[in-house]
PDB file of C-alpha atoms in Angstrom:
ATOM      1  CA  MET M  22      80.345 104.681 119.895  1.00 55.00           C
ATOM      2  CA  THR M  23      83.420 107.550 120.142  1.00 70.00           C
ATOM      3  CA  ALA M  24      85.123 104.714 122.552  1.00 81.00           C
ATOM      4  CA  ASP M  25      85.187 102.317 119.920  1.00 90.00           C
ATOM      5  CA  VAL M  26      86.287 105.131 117.673  1.00 94.00           C
ATOM      6  CA  VAL M  27      89.366 105.732 119.164  1.00 92.00           C
ATOM      7  CA  ARG M  28      90.277 102.282 119.970  1.00 94.00           C
ATOM      8  CA  LEU M  29      90.926 101.840 116.472  1.00 95.00           C
ATOM      9  CA  LEU M  30      93.080 104.866 116.488  1.00 95.00           C
ATOM     10  CA  HIS M  31      95.339 103.804 118.795  1.00 94.00           C
ATOM     11  CA  GLU M  32      95.366 100.312 117.376  1.00 95.00           C
ATOM     12  CA  TYR M  33      95.623 101.684 113.724  1.00 95.00           C
ATOM     13  CA  GLU M  34      98.429 104.766 114.388  1.00 96.00           C
ATOM     14  CA  PRO M  35      97.247 106.668 111.731  1.00 98.00           C
ATOM     15  CA  ALA M  36     100.240 108.384 109.882  1.00 98.00           C
ATOM     16  CA  VAL M  37      98.338 110.306 107.849  1.00 98.00           C
ATOM     17  CA  ILE M  38      95.189 111.387 107.709  1.00 98.00           C
ATOM     18  CA  GLY M  39      92.797 112.538 103.836  1.00 98.00           C
ATOM     19  CA  ILE M  40      90.230 115.099 104.067  1.00 98.00           C
ATOM     20  CA  GLY M  41      87.688 115.566 101.333  1.00 98.00           C
ATOM     21  CA  ALA M  42      85.035 118.261 101.414  1.00 98.00           C
ATOM     22  CA  SER M  43      82.804 120.517  98.828  1.00 97.00           C
ATOM     23  CA  ALA M  44      79.201 122.357  99.309  1.00 96.00           C
ATOM     24  CA  GLY M  45      79.100 122.232 103.328  1.00 96.00           C
ATOM     25  CA  ALA M  46      83.241 122.235 103.764  1.00 96.00           C
ATOM     26  CA  ILE M  47      83.118 124.872 105.646  1.00 95.00           C
ATOM     27  CA  ASP M  48      80.746 124.459 108.515  1.00 96.00           C
ATOM     28  CA  ALA M  49      82.160 120.734 108.924  1.00 98.00           C
ATOM     29  CA  LEU M  50      85.380 121.826 109.066  1.00 97.00           C
ATOM     30  CA  GLY M  51      84.426 124.186 111.346  1.00 96.00           C
ATOM     31  CA  ARG M  52      82.622 121.806 113.683  1.00 97.00           C
ATOM     32  CA  LEU M  53      86.432 118.991 113.097  1.00 98.00           C
ATOM     33  CA  LEU M  54      89.406 121.343 113.162  1.00 97.00           C
ATOM     34  CA  PRO M  55      88.877 123.434 116.414  1.00 97.00           C
ATOM     35  CA  VAL M  56      89.055 120.577 119.064  1.00 96.00           C
ATOM     36  CA  LEU M  57      92.316 119.887 117.795  1.00 97.00           C
ATOM     37  CA  PRO M  58      95.227 119.395 119.763  1.00 95.00           C
ATOM     38  CA  PRO M  59      98.627 119.734 118.383  1.00 92.00           C
ATOM     39  CA  THR M  60      99.620 116.628 119.880  1.00 93.00           C
ATOM     40  CA  LEU M  61      98.186 114.641 116.655  1.00 94.00           C
ATOM     41  CA  ARG M  62     100.954 112.570 115.526  1.00 92.00           C
ATOM     42  CA  ALA M  63      99.742 112.645 111.914  1.00 97.00           C
ATOM     43  CA  PRO M  64      99.174 115.435 109.153  1.00 98.00           C
ATOM     44  CA  LEU M  65      95.923 116.855 108.067  1.00 98.00           C
ATOM     45  CA  VAL M  66      95.914 116.553 104.136  1.00 98.00           C
ATOM     46  CA  VAL M  67      92.726 118.299 102.941  1.00 98.00           C
ATOM     47  CA  VAL M  68      91.098 119.111  99.668  1.00 98.00           C
ATOM     48  CA  VAL M  69      87.824 120.913  99.530  1.00 97.00           C
ATOM     49  CA  HIS M  70      86.500 121.713  95.717  1.00 95.00           C
ATOM     50  CA  VAL M  71      86.514 125.673  95.071  1.00 89.00           C
ATOM     51  CA  PRO M  72      86.945 127.258  91.532  1.00 84.00           C
ATOM     52  CA  PRO M  73      90.236 127.570  90.000  1.00 82.00           C
ATOM     53  CA  ASP M  74      90.442 131.374  89.934  1.00 79.00           C
ATOM     54  CA  TRP M  75      89.351 131.424  93.808  1.00 74.00           C
ATOM     55  CA  GLN M  76      91.638 132.794  96.257  1.00 73.00           C
ATOM     56  CA  SER M  77      91.458 130.550  98.776  1.00 68.00           C
ATOM     57  CA  GLY M  78      91.048 131.553 101.653  1.00 80.00           C
ATOM     58  CA  LEU M  79      89.923 128.763 104.051  1.00 86.00           C
ATOM     59  CA  PRO M  80      93.703 128.686 105.934  1.00 89.00           C
ATOM     60  CA  ALA M  81      93.194 132.341 107.142  1.00 87.00           C
ATOM     61  CA  LEU M  82      89.407 131.965 107.624  1.00 88.00           C
ATOM     62  CA  LEU M  83      89.787 128.418 110.169  1.00 91.00           C
ATOM     63  CA  SER M  84      92.726 129.679 111.373  1.00 91.00           C
ATOM     64  CA  ALA M  85      90.988 131.801 113.557  1.00 88.00           C
ATOM     65  CA  ASN M  86      89.497 128.684 115.355  1.00 91.00           C
ATOM     66  CA  CYS M  87      91.944 126.479 115.438  1.00 94.00           C
ATOM     67  CA  SER M  88      95.519 125.388 117.851  1.00 94.00           C
ATOM     68  CA  LEU M  89      96.672 123.746 114.699  1.00 96.00           C
ATOM     69  CA  PRO M  90      98.833 125.247 112.210  1.00 97.00           C
ATOM     70  CA  ILE M  91      96.598 125.726 108.763  1.00 97.00           C
ATOM     71  CA  ALA M  92      98.416 126.598 105.262  1.00 96.00           C
ATOM     72  CA  GLU M  93      98.269 126.393 101.682  1.00 95.00           C
ATOM     73  CA  ALA M  94      99.907 123.119 100.526  1.00 97.00           C
ATOM     74  CA  GLU M  95     103.097 123.459  98.562  1.00 97.00           C
ATOM     75  CA  ASP M  96     105.169 121.175  96.317  1.00 98.00           C
ATOM     76  CA  LYS M  97     107.825 118.832  97.683  1.00 97.00           C
ATOM     77  CA  VAL M  98     107.123 120.006 101.210  1.00 97.00           C
ATOM     78  CA  ALA M  99     107.402 117.148 104.124  1.00 98.00           C
ATOM     79  CA  ALA M 100     104.207 117.314 105.836  1.00 98.00           C
ATOM     80  CA  GLN M 101     104.365 117.726 109.479  1.00 98.00           C
ATOM     81  CA  PRO M 102     102.146 116.036 112.238  1.00 97.00           C
ATOM     82  CA  GLY M 103      99.525 118.226 113.728  1.00 97.00           C
ATOM     83  CA  HIS M 104      99.835 120.440 111.173  1.00 98.00           C
ATOM     84  CA  VAL M 105      96.591 120.919 108.137  1.00 98.00           C
ATOM     85  CA  TYR M 106      97.539 121.620 104.307  1.00 98.00           C
ATOM     86  CA  PHE M 107      94.743 122.439 101.898  1.00 97.00           C
ATOM     87  CA  ALA M 108      94.922 121.885  98.275  1.00 97.00           C
ATOM     88  CA  PRO M 109      95.505 124.843  96.570  1.00 95.00           C
ATOM     89  CA  PRO M 110      92.927 125.902  93.780  1.00 94.00           C
ATOM     90  CA  ASN M 111      93.427 124.234  90.445  1.00 94.00           C
ATOM     91  CA  TYR M 112      95.909 121.940  91.567  1.00 96.00           C
ATOM     92  CA  HIS M 113      95.427 117.798  92.672  1.00 98.00           C
ATOM     93  CA  LEU M 114      97.255 117.806  96.081  1.00 98.00           C
ATOM     94  CA  LEU M 115      98.575 113.762  96.644  1.00 98.00           C
ATOM     95  CA  ILE M 116     101.011 112.839  99.655  1.00 98.00           C
ATOM     96  CA  GLU M 117     103.926 110.662  98.646  1.00 98.00           C
ATOM     97  CA  ARG M 118     105.129 107.427 100.744  1.00 97.00           C
ATOM     98  CA  ASP M 119     107.922 109.702 102.015  1.00 97.00           C
ATOM     99  CA  GLY M 120     105.448 112.223 103.651  1.00 97.00           C
ATOM    100  CA  CYS M 121     105.932 115.233 100.894  1.00 98.00           C
ATOM    101  CA  LEU M 122     103.185 117.040  99.189  1.00 98.00           C
ATOM    102  CA  ALA M 123     103.137 117.212  95.560  1.00 98.00           C
ATOM    103  CA  LEU M 124     101.295 119.084  93.554  1.00 98.00           C
ATOM    104  CA  SER M 125      99.696 118.129  89.943  1.00 98.00           C
ATOM    105  CA  ALA M 126      98.546 120.242  86.958  1.00 96.00           C
ATOM    106  CA  ASP M 127      96.905 116.954  85.435  1.00 96.00           C
ATOM    107  CA  GLU M 128      93.841 116.813  83.877  1.00 97.00           C
ATOM    108  CA  PRO M 129      90.447 117.014  86.425  1.00 95.00           C
ATOM    109  CA  VAL M 130      88.560 114.371  87.992  1.00 95.00           C
ATOM    110  CA  ASN M 131      85.263 113.748  88.311  1.00 92.00           C
ATOM    111  CA  PHE M 132      85.236 117.392  86.754  1.00 92.00           C
ATOM    112  CA  SER M 133      87.324 118.594  89.501  1.00 94.00           C
ATOM    113  CA  ARG M 134      90.929 119.674  90.123  1.00 95.00           C
ATOM    114  CA  PRO M 135      91.634 119.671  92.965  1.00 97.00           C
ATOM    115  CA  SER M 136      90.209 116.072  92.939  1.00 98.00           C
ATOM    116  CA  ILE M 137      89.251 114.379  96.478  1.00 98.00           C
ATOM    117  CA  ASP M 138      89.640 110.756  95.107  1.00 98.00           C
ATOM    118  CA  VAL M 139      93.260 111.820  94.005  1.00 98.00           C
ATOM    119  CA  LEU M 140      94.267 112.908  97.370  1.00 98.00           C
ATOM    120  CA  LEU M 141      92.213 109.866  98.996  1.00 98.00           C
ATOM    121  CA  GLU M 142      93.996 107.182  96.076  1.00 98.00           C
ATOM    122  CA  SER M 143      97.170 108.458  96.957  1.00 98.00           C
ATOM    123  CA  VAL M 144      96.990 108.348 101.142  1.00 98.00           C
ATOM    124  CA  ALA M 145      95.680 104.659 100.282  1.00 98.00           C
ATOM    125  CA  LEU M 146      98.318 103.589  98.176  1.00 98.00           C
ATOM    126  CA  GLY M 147     101.458 105.512 100.496  1.00 98.00           C
ATOM    127  CA  PHE M 148      99.886 104.474 104.050  1.00 98.00           C
ATOM    128  CA  GLY M 149      97.983 101.333 103.567  1.00 98.00           C
ATOM    129  CA  ARG M 150      96.577 100.242 106.891  1.00 97.00           C
ATOM    130  CA  ARG M 151      98.425 103.901 108.768  1.00 98.00           C
ATOM    131  CA  ALA M 152      95.550 105.529 106.910  1.00 98.00           C
ATOM    132  CA  LEU M 153      92.488 107.588 107.782  1.00 98.00           C
ATOM    133  CA  GLY M 154      89.874 108.934 105.044  1.00 98.00           C
ATOM    134  CA  ILE M 155      87.692 111.038 106.159  1.00 98.00           C
ATOM    135  CA  LEU M 156      84.820 112.222 103.788  1.00 98.00           C
ATOM    136  CA  LEU M 157      82.494 115.149 104.964  1.00 98.00           C
ATOM    137  CA  SER M 158      79.644 116.991 103.059  1.00 98.00           C
ATOM    138  CA  GLY M 159      79.241 118.121  99.280  1.00 97.00           C
ATOM    139  CA  ALA M 160      77.222 117.849  96.122  1.00 95.00           C
ATOM    140  CA  ASN M 161      79.055 115.202  93.866  1.00 95.00           C
ATOM    141  CA  ALA M 162      80.601 111.832  93.854  1.00 96.00           C
ATOM    142  CA  ASP M 163      84.535 112.647  93.968  1.00 97.00           C
ATOM    143  CA  GLY M 164      85.841 111.016  96.953  1.00 98.00           C
ATOM    144  CA  ALA M 165      83.734 107.691  96.889  1.00 98.00           C
ATOM    145  CA  ALA M 166      86.641 105.959  95.124  1.00 98.00           C
ATOM    146  CA  GLY M 167      89.295 107.273  97.119  1.00 98.00           C
ATOM    147  CA  MET M 168      87.749 106.459 100.063  1.00 98.00           C
ATOM    148  CA  ALA M 169      86.927 103.066  99.203  1.00 98.00           C
ATOM    149  CA  ALA M 170      90.761 102.768  98.076  1.00 98.00           C
ATOM    150  CA  ILE M 171      92.023 103.674 101.283  1.00 98.00           C
ATOM    151  CA  LYS M 172      89.211 100.764 103.089  1.00 98.00           C
ATOM    152  CA  ALA M 173      90.871  97.983 100.668  1.00 98.00           C
ATOM    153  CA  HIS M 174      94.330  98.593 101.893  1.00 98.00           C
ATOM    154  CA  GLY M 175      93.170  98.315 104.909  1.00 98.00           C
ATOM    155  CA  GLY M 176      93.086 101.892 106.291  1.00 98.00           C
ATOM    156  CA  LEU M 177      90.236 103.617 108.908  1.00 98.00           C
ATOM    157  CA  THR M 178      87.356 105.614 106.766  1.00 98.00           C
ATOM    158  CA  TRP M 179      84.259 107.831 108.255  1.00 98.00           C
ATOM    159  CA  VAL M 180      82.145 109.332 106.244  1.00 98.00           C
ATOM    160  CA  GLN M 181      79.941 112.372 107.767  1.00 98.00           C
ATOM    161  CA  GLU M 182      76.303 111.226 108.769  1.00 98.00           C
ATOM    162  CA  PRO M 183      74.344 112.402 105.869  1.00 98.00           C
ATOM    163  CA  ALA M 184      71.453 113.257 108.086  1.00 98.00           C
ATOM    164  CA  THR M 185      74.138 116.040 109.395  1.00 97.00           C
ATOM    165  CA  ALA M 186      75.616 117.429 106.323  1.00 98.00           C
ATOM    166  CA  ARG M 187      74.753 120.593 104.405  1.00 97.00           C
ATOM    167  CA  VAL M 188      74.483 118.568 101.241  1.00 97.00           C
ATOM    168  CA  ALA M 189      74.586 114.977 101.679  1.00 98.00           C
ATOM    169  CA  THR M 190      75.243 113.810  98.049  1.00 98.00           C
ATOM    170  CA  MET M 191      78.796 112.894  98.501  1.00 98.00           C
ATOM    171  CA  PRO M 192      78.917 110.840 101.368  1.00 98.00           C
ATOM    172  CA  GLU M 193      75.628 108.988 100.724  1.00 98.00           C
ATOM    173  CA  ALA M 194      77.903 108.460  97.352  1.00 98.00           C
ATOM    174  CA  ALA M 195      80.329 107.244  99.280  1.00 98.00           C
ATOM    175  CA  LEU M 196      78.276 104.806 101.301  1.00 98.00           C
ATOM    176  CA  ARG M 197      76.730 103.591  98.390  1.00 97.00           C
ATOM    177  CA  LEU M 198      80.060 102.434  97.127  1.00 97.00           C
ATOM    178  CA  ALA M 199      81.795 100.358 100.536  1.00 97.00           C
ATOM    179  CA  ASP M 200      80.966 100.663 104.182  1.00 96.00           C
ATOM    180  CA  HIS M 201      82.717 103.136 106.374  1.00 97.00           C
ATOM    181  CA  GLN M 202      82.269 104.222 110.183  1.00 97.00           C
ATOM    182  CA  VAL M 203      79.387 107.004 109.641  1.00 98.00           C
ATOM    183  CA  LEU M 204      80.088 109.970 112.508  1.00 98.00           C
ATOM    184  CA  ASP M 205      79.011 113.949 112.641  1.00 97.00           C
ATOM    185  CA  PRO M 206      81.979 116.287 112.255  1.00 98.00           C
ATOM    186  CA  ALA M 207      81.920 117.249 116.065  1.00 97.00           C
ATOM    187  CA  ALA M 208      82.302 113.370 117.160  1.00 97.00           C
ATOM    188  CA  MET M 209      85.519 113.019 114.575  1.00 98.00           C
ATOM    189  CA  GLY M 210      86.802 115.885 116.075  1.00 97.00           C
ATOM    190  CA  ARG M 211      86.123 114.537 119.654  1.00 96.00           C
ATOM    191  CA  ALA M 212      87.632 111.130 118.965  1.00 96.00           C
ATOM    192  CA  LEU M 213      91.086 112.447 116.907  1.00 97.00           C
ATOM    193  CA  ALA M 214      91.228 115.100 119.818  1.00 96.00           C
ATOM    194  CA  ASP M 215      91.017 112.172 122.821  1.00 94.00           C
ATOM    195  CA  TRP M 216      93.621 110.151 120.274  1.00 95.00           C
ATOM    196  CA  GLY M 217      96.039 113.022 120.225  1.00 93.00           C
ATOM    197  CA  ASN M 218      95.815 113.792 123.756  1.00 91.00           C
ATOM    198  CA  ARG M 219      96.565 110.459 125.056  1.00 78.00           C
ATOM    199  CA  ASN M 220      99.785 110.996 122.550  1.00 60.00           C
ATOM    200  CA  ASP M 221     100.431 113.466 124.833  1.00 55.00           C
ATOM    201  CA  GLY M 222     100.054 111.301 128.088  1.00 48.00           C
ATOM    202  CA  ARG M 223      96.709 112.682 129.547  1.00 45.00           C
TER     203      ARG M 223
END
């Protein structure tokens, strides 16, 4: 299974990786991110549902075990390959066709700001076949439409195996709406690491 997934990564060569998660995010991301090498050719742009008044500590929490730089996204900053960008609390996060990040205070989508659908739909529209969408553990249906949009635009889509999710509602909603590759977060990390290391000539 992993060999096929890595083959598709080499075939599609994603230019951006959009990730969404909610309840259970720290566990899932803690299994996916630490194995990723700095040789990845794509930035990882991440939305995790957090309360609007919460002071996000996710970058600091996850940085301790990761080799990739992890930061809160800033408006109009160009996303760099091999970097991880988290949506700040109470702002939607998008990525433009030119690779620049954008923050928005528009109304909540699916009762959420930041919304996973907003991010993933921007990934789909901006990058088409060169997009990879990843949807992890969560307690509502946010992200299902965005994943379907990436798939409809020809990109790759990975959904966390529901049985491995702390809360399976989000991955199950995505799988009801469209067909996606189903993997556990550790397998996602291994596949991306293999792809990144091969990009480095190893």
